[in-house]
Amino acid sequence: MIHDRFYEALAMQAAAIEAAVPEMPEHRFSLRYKRKKKALIKAYEKSILRNENVFEAFRRLRLRQKIRVAFLIVLSVLILTGAGVYITHHFGGLTAKQYDTHTMMYVEDPDAPDTLLEHFRITYDLTGLSKEVVDDDEYQYWEIWEDNERHVSFSYQTKHGIGMRMNTEGSIVKYVDINGYEAFYYIAHDTVHCLTWDNGDYLFSFDFAGIDYETGIEIAKSIIKE
């Protein structure tokens, strides 16, 4: 296959270089180089499987790497500046650390799927609301339903390297049962109801505003696998 010949060519080139310079000095590659190398190899493999442009796949992977690094930097700054007092919540396989002004939620599940292998949809009748698909790729699906007064946001994504900052300031955090899953619930900005839960494979987020609490929960519970 094409990728087999690609790796064979690389091996031959490496052997030729080693023969030409037998006493090649040891070199330590930077972490940045290692991340780029890992992303490039993964992008090449995905481009073969998905028949897409390797540079576009590489760009998406590098963006995800940078987002993860930025999240770790922000978390480190919060800790170093004294934002280290928090309440830890454990629910449904997730960990959430609630500070005075916000909550940091994160999950790293090595057994979870690397990509979205299943798809889910809202079955509640949302007639009158317009639908917009914000994101739809192998890592995340996100759709928004709204009109001038009502708003519903529904998304699910893979769980690898996920970090979420949630505005829980002034809000009471509680758990809500969503079809047997323990969802993390709070109200942001006094108006937006926010839920997050883990179904074992993926991380789900569901927000609603301009809709009463009971109806919003019914909409969330109407989500099923296609």
XYZ file of C-alpha atoms in Angstrom:
226
model
C 0.000 0.000 0.000
C 1.000 3.656 -0.384
C 1.684 4.300 3.306
C 3.781 1.090 3.543
C 6.006 2.301 0.694
C 6.200 5.703 2.394
C 7.576 4.216 5.610
C 9.948 1.920 3.677
C 11.376 4.954 1.864
C 11.894 6.738 5.198
C 13.674 3.688 6.626
C 15.991 3.464 3.610
C 16.821 7.177 3.852
C 17.581 6.880 7.571
C 19.854 3.884 6.943
C 21.746 5.801 4.240
C 22.297 8.756 6.584
C 23.508 6.493 9.383
C 26.002 4.799 7.053
C 27.330 8.155 5.831
C 27.718 9.571 9.342
C 28.349 6.615 11.685
C 29.371 8.824 14.624
C 26.367 11.116 14.459
C 26.165 13.106 17.729
C 23.188 12.609 20.025
C 20.442 15.203 19.656
C 17.496 15.877 21.955
C 14.436 17.022 20.064
C 12.284 19.712 21.618
C 8.802 19.011 22.959
C 7.379 21.307 20.280
C 9.076 19.245 17.558
C 7.789 15.996 19.066
C 4.214 17.325 19.140
C 4.418 18.475 15.518
C 5.923 15.127 14.470
C 3.168 13.192 16.238
C 0.470 15.379 14.663
C 2.014 15.058 11.173
C 2.168 11.258 11.331
C -1.385 11.047 12.668
C -2.607 13.491 10.018
C -0.974 11.405 7.262
C -2.648 8.228 8.537
C -6.044 9.943 8.785
C -5.681 11.416 5.293
C -5.222 7.885 3.911
C -8.227 6.510 5.784
C -10.524 9.450 5.066
C -9.174 10.322 1.590
C -8.637 13.964 2.548
C -5.873 16.543 2.274
C -3.053 15.740 4.700
C -2.295 19.421 5.379
C -5.916 20.125 6.353
C -5.884 17.150 8.740
C -2.545 18.354 10.158
C -3.938 21.859 10.717
C -6.894 20.515 12.711
C -4.713 18.260 14.845
C -2.225 21.059 15.620
C -5.108 23.356 16.587
C -6.375 20.766 19.056
C -2.876 20.352 20.498
C -2.554 24.126 20.989
C -5.953 24.319 22.704
C -4.905 21.604 25.157
C -1.604 23.349 25.908
C -3.400 26.685 26.410
C -5.808 25.037 28.834
C -2.921 23.650 30.906
C -1.242 27.072 30.958
C -4.438 28.782 32.156
C -4.920 26.133 34.832
C -1.316 26.579 36.023
C -1.712 30.365 36.226
C -4.889 29.996 38.269
C -3.110 27.751 40.745
C -0.010 29.977 40.999
C -2.077 33.128 41.544
C -3.856 31.673 44.536
C -6.982 30.301 42.880
C -6.269 26.975 44.516
C -9.193 26.774 46.966
C -11.973 24.730 45.472
C -14.677 22.140 46.061
C -14.224 18.921 44.115
C -17.277 17.261 42.562
C -17.161 13.699 41.215
C -20.044 12.509 39.091
C -20.560 10.149 36.187
C -16.832 9.648 35.610
C -16.107 13.390 35.522
C -14.229 15.610 37.956
C -15.189 19.254 38.474
C -13.270 21.684 40.690
C -15.505 24.565 41.758
C -13.686 27.816 42.611
C -15.284 31.058 43.829
C -15.645 32.482 40.325
C -15.767 29.443 38.052
C -15.526 25.659 37.753
C -12.891 23.660 35.878
C -14.043 20.309 34.553
C -11.773 17.776 32.961
C -11.701 14.133 31.932
C -9.113 11.805 30.450
C -10.508 8.387 29.588
C -7.975 6.228 27.690
C -10.646 3.628 26.956
C -13.047 6.102 25.321
C -13.296 6.234 21.496
C -10.796 8.504 19.715
C -13.481 9.661 17.282
C -17.278 9.863 17.201
C -18.520 6.402 16.293
C -22.159 7.067 17.203
C -24.522 9.947 16.555
C -27.301 11.400 18.710
C -30.260 13.705 18.123
C -33.007 15.584 19.956
C -36.426 13.984 19.448
C -38.436 16.651 21.315
C -40.628 18.740 18.990
C -38.755 22.032 18.498
C -41.104 23.427 15.865
C -40.719 27.199 15.635
C -37.009 27.192 16.427
C -34.429 27.469 13.660
C -31.569 24.957 13.648
C -27.898 25.691 12.949
C -25.150 23.042 12.929
C -22.069 24.803 14.336
C -19.624 21.900 14.231
C -19.768 18.433 12.711
C -16.533 16.464 12.432
C -15.028 13.258 13.789
C -14.374 14.790 17.229
C -17.412 16.946 17.980
C -21.011 17.600 16.942
C -22.739 20.840 17.982
C -26.137 22.257 17.019
C -28.114 25.303 18.152
C -31.900 25.832 18.041
C -33.304 29.318 18.672
C -35.742 32.109 17.940
C -35.975 35.640 19.317
C -36.720 34.445 22.856
C -35.707 30.792 23.191
C -32.322 29.097 22.865
C -31.212 25.445 22.967
C -27.608 24.303 22.492
C -26.713 20.605 22.232
C -23.278 19.095 21.656
C -21.264 15.941 22.279
C -17.580 15.228 21.784
C -14.768 12.773 22.425
C -13.285 12.775 25.916
C -9.538 12.761 25.263
C -7.702 15.770 26.743
C -10.913 17.671 27.479
C -10.854 20.709 29.749
C -13.865 22.988 30.261
C -14.169 26.300 32.127
C -17.716 26.964 33.325
C -19.062 30.221 34.748
C -20.611 28.954 37.993
C -20.060 32.192 39.936
C -23.057 32.863 42.176
C -24.743 29.655 41.058
C -25.725 26.614 43.092
C -24.333 23.433 41.560
C -26.469 20.310 41.681
C -26.869 16.962 39.934
C -29.735 16.125 37.602
C -30.616 12.695 36.255
C -30.637 12.601 32.451
C -31.740 9.144 31.296
C -29.770 7.445 34.056
C -26.669 9.655 33.721
C -25.630 12.044 36.492
C -25.483 15.504 34.904
C -23.656 18.522 36.363
C -26.165 21.416 36.456
C -25.875 25.159 37.129
C -27.304 28.472 35.891
C -24.909 30.890 34.147
C -25.498 34.652 34.095
C -28.795 34.065 35.973
C -30.503 33.015 32.729
C -28.785 30.079 30.975
C -29.397 26.567 32.312
C -26.316 24.385 31.705
C -25.932 20.614 31.915
C -22.917 18.384 31.291
C -22.786 14.596 31.498
C -20.725 11.597 30.440
C -22.501 8.624 28.858
C -19.419 6.412 29.175
C -18.064 7.142 25.697
C -18.645 10.845 25.032
C -19.040 14.142 26.858
C -22.432 15.850 26.401
C -23.267 19.531 26.898
C -26.804 20.926 26.874
C -27.788 24.570 27.511
C -31.153 26.303 27.310
C -32.580 29.769 27.963
C -36.010 31.370 27.606
C -37.530 27.946 28.366
C -38.857 26.805 31.747
C -36.746 24.319 33.681
C -39.133 21.355 33.381
C -39.401 21.712 29.590
C -35.650 22.122 29.217
C -35.022 18.885 31.120
C -37.602 17.095 28.968
C -35.752 18.241 25.837
C -32.465 16.965 27.260
C -34.031 13.621 28.127
C -35.372 13.291 24.567
C -31.831 12.892 23.191
C -31.390 9.418 21.719
C -28.818 7.555 19.665
C -29.638 7.505 15.959
